[in-house]
JSON list of C-alpha atoms in Angstrom, two decimals:
[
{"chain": "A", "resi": 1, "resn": "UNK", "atom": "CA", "xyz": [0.00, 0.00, 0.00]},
{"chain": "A", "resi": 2, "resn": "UNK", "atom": "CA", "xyz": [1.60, 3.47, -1.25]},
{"chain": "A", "resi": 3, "resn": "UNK", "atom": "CA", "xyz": [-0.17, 6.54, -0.54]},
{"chain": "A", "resi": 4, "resn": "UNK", "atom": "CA", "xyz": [0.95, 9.90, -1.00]},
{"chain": "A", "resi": 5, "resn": "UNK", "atom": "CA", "xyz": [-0.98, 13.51, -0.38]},
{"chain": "A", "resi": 6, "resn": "UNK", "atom": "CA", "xyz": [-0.46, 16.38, -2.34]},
{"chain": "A", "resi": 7, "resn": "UNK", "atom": "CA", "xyz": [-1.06, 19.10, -0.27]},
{"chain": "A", "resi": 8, "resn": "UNK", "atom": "CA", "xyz": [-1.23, 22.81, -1.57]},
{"chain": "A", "resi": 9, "resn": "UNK", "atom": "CA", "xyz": [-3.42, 26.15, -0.84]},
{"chain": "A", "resi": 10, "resn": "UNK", "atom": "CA", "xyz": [-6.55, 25.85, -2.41]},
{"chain": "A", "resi": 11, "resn": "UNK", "atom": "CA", "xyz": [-6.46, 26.99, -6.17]},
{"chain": "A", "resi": 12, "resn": "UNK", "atom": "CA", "xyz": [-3.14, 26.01, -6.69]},
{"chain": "A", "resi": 13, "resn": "UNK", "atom": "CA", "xyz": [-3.81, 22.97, -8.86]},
{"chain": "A", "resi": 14, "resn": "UNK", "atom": "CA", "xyz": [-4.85, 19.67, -6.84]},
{"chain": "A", "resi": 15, "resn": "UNK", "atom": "CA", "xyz": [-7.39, 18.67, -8.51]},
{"chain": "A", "resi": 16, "resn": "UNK", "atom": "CA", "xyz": [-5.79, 19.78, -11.87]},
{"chain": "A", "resi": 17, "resn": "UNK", "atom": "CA", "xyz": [-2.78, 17.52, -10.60]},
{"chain": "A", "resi": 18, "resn": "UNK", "atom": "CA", "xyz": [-5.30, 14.59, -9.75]},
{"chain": "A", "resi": 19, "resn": "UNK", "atom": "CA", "xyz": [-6.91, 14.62, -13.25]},
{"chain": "A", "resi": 20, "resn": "UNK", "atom": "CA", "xyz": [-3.46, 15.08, -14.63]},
{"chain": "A", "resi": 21, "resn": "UNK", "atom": "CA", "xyz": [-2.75, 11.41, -12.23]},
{"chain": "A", "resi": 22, "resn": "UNK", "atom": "CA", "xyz": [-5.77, 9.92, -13.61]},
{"chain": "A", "resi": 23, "resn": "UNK", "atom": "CA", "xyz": [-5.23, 10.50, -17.32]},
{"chain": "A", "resi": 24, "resn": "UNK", "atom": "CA", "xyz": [-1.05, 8.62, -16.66]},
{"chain": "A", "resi": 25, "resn": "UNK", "atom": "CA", "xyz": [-2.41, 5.50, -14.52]},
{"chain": "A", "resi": 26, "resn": "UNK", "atom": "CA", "xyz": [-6.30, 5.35, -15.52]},
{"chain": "A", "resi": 27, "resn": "UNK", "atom": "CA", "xyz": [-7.29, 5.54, -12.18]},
{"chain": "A", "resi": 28, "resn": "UNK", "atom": "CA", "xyz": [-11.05, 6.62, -11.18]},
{"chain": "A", "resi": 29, "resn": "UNK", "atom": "CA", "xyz": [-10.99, 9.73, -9.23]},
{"chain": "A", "resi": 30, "resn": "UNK", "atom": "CA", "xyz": [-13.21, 9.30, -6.07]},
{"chain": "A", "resi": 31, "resn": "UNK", "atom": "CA", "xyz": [-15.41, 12.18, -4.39]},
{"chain": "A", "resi": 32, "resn": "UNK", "atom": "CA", "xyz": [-17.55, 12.84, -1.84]},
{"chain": "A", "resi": 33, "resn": "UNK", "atom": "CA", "xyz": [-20.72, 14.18, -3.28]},
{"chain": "A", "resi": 34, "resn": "UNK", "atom": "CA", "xyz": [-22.82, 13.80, -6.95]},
{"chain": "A", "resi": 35, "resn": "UNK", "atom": "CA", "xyz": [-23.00, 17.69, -7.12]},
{"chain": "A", "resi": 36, "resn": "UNK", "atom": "CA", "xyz": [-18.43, 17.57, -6.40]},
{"chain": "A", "resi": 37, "resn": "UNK", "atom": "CA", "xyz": [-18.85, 14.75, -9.08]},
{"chain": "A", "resi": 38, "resn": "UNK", "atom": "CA", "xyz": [-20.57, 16.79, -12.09]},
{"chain": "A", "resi": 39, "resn": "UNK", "atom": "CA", "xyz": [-17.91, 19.78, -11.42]},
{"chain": "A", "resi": 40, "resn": "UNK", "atom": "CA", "xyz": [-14.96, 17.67, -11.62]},
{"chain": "A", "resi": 41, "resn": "UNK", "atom": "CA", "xyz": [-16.30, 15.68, -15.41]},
{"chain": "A", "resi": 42, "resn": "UNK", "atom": "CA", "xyz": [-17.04, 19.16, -16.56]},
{"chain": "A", "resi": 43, "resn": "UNK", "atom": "CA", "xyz": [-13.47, 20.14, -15.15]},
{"chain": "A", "resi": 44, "resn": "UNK", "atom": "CA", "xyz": [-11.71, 17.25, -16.98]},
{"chain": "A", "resi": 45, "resn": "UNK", "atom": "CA", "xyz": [-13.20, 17.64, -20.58]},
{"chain": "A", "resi": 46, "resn": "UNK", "atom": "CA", "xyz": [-12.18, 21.24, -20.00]},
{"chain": "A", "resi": 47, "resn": "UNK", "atom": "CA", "xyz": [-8.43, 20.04, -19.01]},
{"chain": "A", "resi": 48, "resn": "UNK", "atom": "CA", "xyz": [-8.05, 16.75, -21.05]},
{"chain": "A", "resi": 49, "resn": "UNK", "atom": "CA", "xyz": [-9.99, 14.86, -24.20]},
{"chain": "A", "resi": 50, "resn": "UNK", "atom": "CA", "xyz": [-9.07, 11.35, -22.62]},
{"chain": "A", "resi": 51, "resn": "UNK", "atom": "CA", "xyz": [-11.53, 9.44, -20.37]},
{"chain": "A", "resi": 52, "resn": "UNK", "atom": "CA", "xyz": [-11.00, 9.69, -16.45]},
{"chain": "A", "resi": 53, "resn": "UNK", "atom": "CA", "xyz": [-13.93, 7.79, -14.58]},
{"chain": "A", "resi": 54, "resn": "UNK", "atom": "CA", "xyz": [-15.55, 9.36, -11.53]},
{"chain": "A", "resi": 55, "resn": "UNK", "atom": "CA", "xyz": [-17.64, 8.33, -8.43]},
{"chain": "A", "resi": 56, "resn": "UNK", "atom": "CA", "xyz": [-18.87, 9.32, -5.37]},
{"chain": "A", "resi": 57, "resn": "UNK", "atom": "CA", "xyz": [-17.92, 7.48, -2.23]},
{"chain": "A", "resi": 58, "resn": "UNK", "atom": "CA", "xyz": [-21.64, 6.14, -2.01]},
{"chain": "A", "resi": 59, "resn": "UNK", "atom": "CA", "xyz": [-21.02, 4.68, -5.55]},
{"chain": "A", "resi": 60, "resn": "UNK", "atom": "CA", "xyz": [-17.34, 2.91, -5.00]},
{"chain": "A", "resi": 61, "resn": "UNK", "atom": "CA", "xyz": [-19.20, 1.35, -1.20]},
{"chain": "A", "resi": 62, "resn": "UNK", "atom": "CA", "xyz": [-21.69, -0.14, -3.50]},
{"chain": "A", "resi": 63, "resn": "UNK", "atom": "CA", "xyz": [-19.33, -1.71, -6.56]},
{"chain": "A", "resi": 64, "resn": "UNK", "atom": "CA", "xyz": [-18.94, -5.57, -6.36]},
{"chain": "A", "resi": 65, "resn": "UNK", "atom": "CA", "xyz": [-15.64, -4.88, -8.38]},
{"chain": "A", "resi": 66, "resn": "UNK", "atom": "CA", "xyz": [-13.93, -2.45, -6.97]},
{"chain": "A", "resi": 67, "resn": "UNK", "atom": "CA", "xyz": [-11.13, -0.77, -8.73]},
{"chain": "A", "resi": 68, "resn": "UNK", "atom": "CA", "xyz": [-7.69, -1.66, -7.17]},
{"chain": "A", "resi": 69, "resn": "UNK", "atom": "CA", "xyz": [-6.40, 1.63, -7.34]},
{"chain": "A", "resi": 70, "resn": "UNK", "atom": "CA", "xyz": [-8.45, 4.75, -7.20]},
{"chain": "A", "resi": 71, "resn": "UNK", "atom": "CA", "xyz": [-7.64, 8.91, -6.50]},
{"chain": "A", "resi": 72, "resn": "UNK", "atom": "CA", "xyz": [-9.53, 10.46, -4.01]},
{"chain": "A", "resi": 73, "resn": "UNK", "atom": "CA", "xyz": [-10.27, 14.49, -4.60]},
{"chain": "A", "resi": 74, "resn": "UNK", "atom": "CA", "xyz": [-10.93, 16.70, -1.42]},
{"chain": "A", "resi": 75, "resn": "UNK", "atom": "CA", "xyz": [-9.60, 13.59, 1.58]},
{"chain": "A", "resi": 76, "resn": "UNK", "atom": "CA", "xyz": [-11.40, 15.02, 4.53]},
{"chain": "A", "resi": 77, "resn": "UNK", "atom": "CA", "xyz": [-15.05, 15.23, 2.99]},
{"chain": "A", "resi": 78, "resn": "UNK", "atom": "CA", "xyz": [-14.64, 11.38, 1.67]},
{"chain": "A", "resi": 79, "resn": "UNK", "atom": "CA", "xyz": [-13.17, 10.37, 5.08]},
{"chain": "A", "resi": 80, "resn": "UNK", "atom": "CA", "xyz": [-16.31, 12.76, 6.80]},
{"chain": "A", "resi": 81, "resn": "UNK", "atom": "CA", "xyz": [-18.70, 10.37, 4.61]},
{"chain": "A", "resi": 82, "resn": "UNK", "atom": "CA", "xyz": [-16.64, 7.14, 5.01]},
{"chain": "A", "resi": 83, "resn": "UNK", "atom": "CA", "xyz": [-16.44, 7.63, 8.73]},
{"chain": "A", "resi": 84, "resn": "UNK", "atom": "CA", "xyz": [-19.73, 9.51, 9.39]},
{"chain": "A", "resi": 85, "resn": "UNK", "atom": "CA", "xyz": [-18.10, 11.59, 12.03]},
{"chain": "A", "resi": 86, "resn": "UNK", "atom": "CA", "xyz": [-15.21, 15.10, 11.19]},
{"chain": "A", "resi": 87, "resn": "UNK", "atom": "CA", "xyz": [-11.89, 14.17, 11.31]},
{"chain": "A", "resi": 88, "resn": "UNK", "atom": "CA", "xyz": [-9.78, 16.54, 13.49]},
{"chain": "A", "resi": 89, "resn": "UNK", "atom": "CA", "xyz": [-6.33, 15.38, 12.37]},
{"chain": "A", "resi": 90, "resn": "UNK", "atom": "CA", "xyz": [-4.81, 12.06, 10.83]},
{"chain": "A", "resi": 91, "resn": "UNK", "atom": "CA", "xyz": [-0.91, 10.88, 10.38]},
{"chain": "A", "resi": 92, "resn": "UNK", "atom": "CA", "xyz": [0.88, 9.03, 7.48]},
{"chain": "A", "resi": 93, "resn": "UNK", "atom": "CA", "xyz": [4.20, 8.76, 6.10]},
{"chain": "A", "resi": 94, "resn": "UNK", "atom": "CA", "xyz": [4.77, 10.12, 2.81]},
{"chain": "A", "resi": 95, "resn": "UNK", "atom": "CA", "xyz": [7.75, 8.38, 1.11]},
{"chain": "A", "resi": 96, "resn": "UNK", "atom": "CA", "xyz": [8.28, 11.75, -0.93]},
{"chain": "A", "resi": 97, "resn": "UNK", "atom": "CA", "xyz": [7.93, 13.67, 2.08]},
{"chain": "A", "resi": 98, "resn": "UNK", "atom": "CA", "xyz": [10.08, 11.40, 4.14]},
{"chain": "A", "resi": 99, "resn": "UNK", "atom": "CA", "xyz": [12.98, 11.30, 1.46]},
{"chain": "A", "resi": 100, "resn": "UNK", "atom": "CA", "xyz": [12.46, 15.49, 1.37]},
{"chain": "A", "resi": 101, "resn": "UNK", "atom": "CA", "xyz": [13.16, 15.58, 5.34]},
{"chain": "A", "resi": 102, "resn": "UNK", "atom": "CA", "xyz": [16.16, 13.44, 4.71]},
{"chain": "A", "resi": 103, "resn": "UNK", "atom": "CA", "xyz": [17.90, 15.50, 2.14]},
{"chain": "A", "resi": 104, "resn": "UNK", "atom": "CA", "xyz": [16.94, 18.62, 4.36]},
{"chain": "A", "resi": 105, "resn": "UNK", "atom": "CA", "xyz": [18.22, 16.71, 7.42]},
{"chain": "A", "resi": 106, "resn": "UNK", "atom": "CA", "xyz": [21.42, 15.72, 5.73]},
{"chain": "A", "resi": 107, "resn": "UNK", "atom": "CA", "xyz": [22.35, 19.34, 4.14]},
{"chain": "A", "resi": 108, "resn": "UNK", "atom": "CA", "xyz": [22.12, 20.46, 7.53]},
{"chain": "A", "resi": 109, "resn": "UNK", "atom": "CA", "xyz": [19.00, 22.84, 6.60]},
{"chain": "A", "resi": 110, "resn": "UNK", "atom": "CA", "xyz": [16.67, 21.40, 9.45]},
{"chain": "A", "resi": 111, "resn": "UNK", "atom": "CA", "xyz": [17.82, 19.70, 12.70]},
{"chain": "A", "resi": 112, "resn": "UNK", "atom": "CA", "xyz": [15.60, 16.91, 14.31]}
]
């Protein structure tokens, strides 16, 4: 299992970045909501003429065949959903991240 988060300001490009993701590996983006749903397919044949599938959490719960591999736009509201309760904070390791503390770490620009 390999996850990483790309987290920016909002209107800096994630979800640009996540259709961008989808197009490459053909993985279904994942949302929260229908209404988060219809913005992002009329974002993507804005951005891209290839095919990126879509679905709301509700809509992956029910599959029988799952995709192995899916993106997930906007992580707190799909967690919110998932969950049915707000999620206050979470921890992971990133293996970009982790290698990015390294390098800092080892150039002597940040001390642990």
């Amino acid at each position: 299992m390999n996850m990483e988060i790309f987290n920016v300001p909002r209107g800096c490009g994630k979800t640009t970045h996540l259709i961008m993701e989808a197009t490459k590996t053909g993985c279904p983006i994942v949302v929260g909501l229908q209404t988060q749903k219809k913005y992002l397919e009329e974002t993507i044949k804005k951005i891209t003429d290839k095919h990126v599938d879509v679905y709301t959490v509700q809509e992956i719960l029910n599959m029988k065949n799952k995709p192995k591999d899916i993106l997930i736009d906007e992580l707190p509201l799909v967690l919110n959903i998932l969950l049915d309760c707000n999620v206050i904070e979470a921890t992971m390791t990133s293996k970009s991240r982790e290698m990015y503390d390294i390098e800092r770490w080892k150039s002597g620009e940040v001390k642990f």
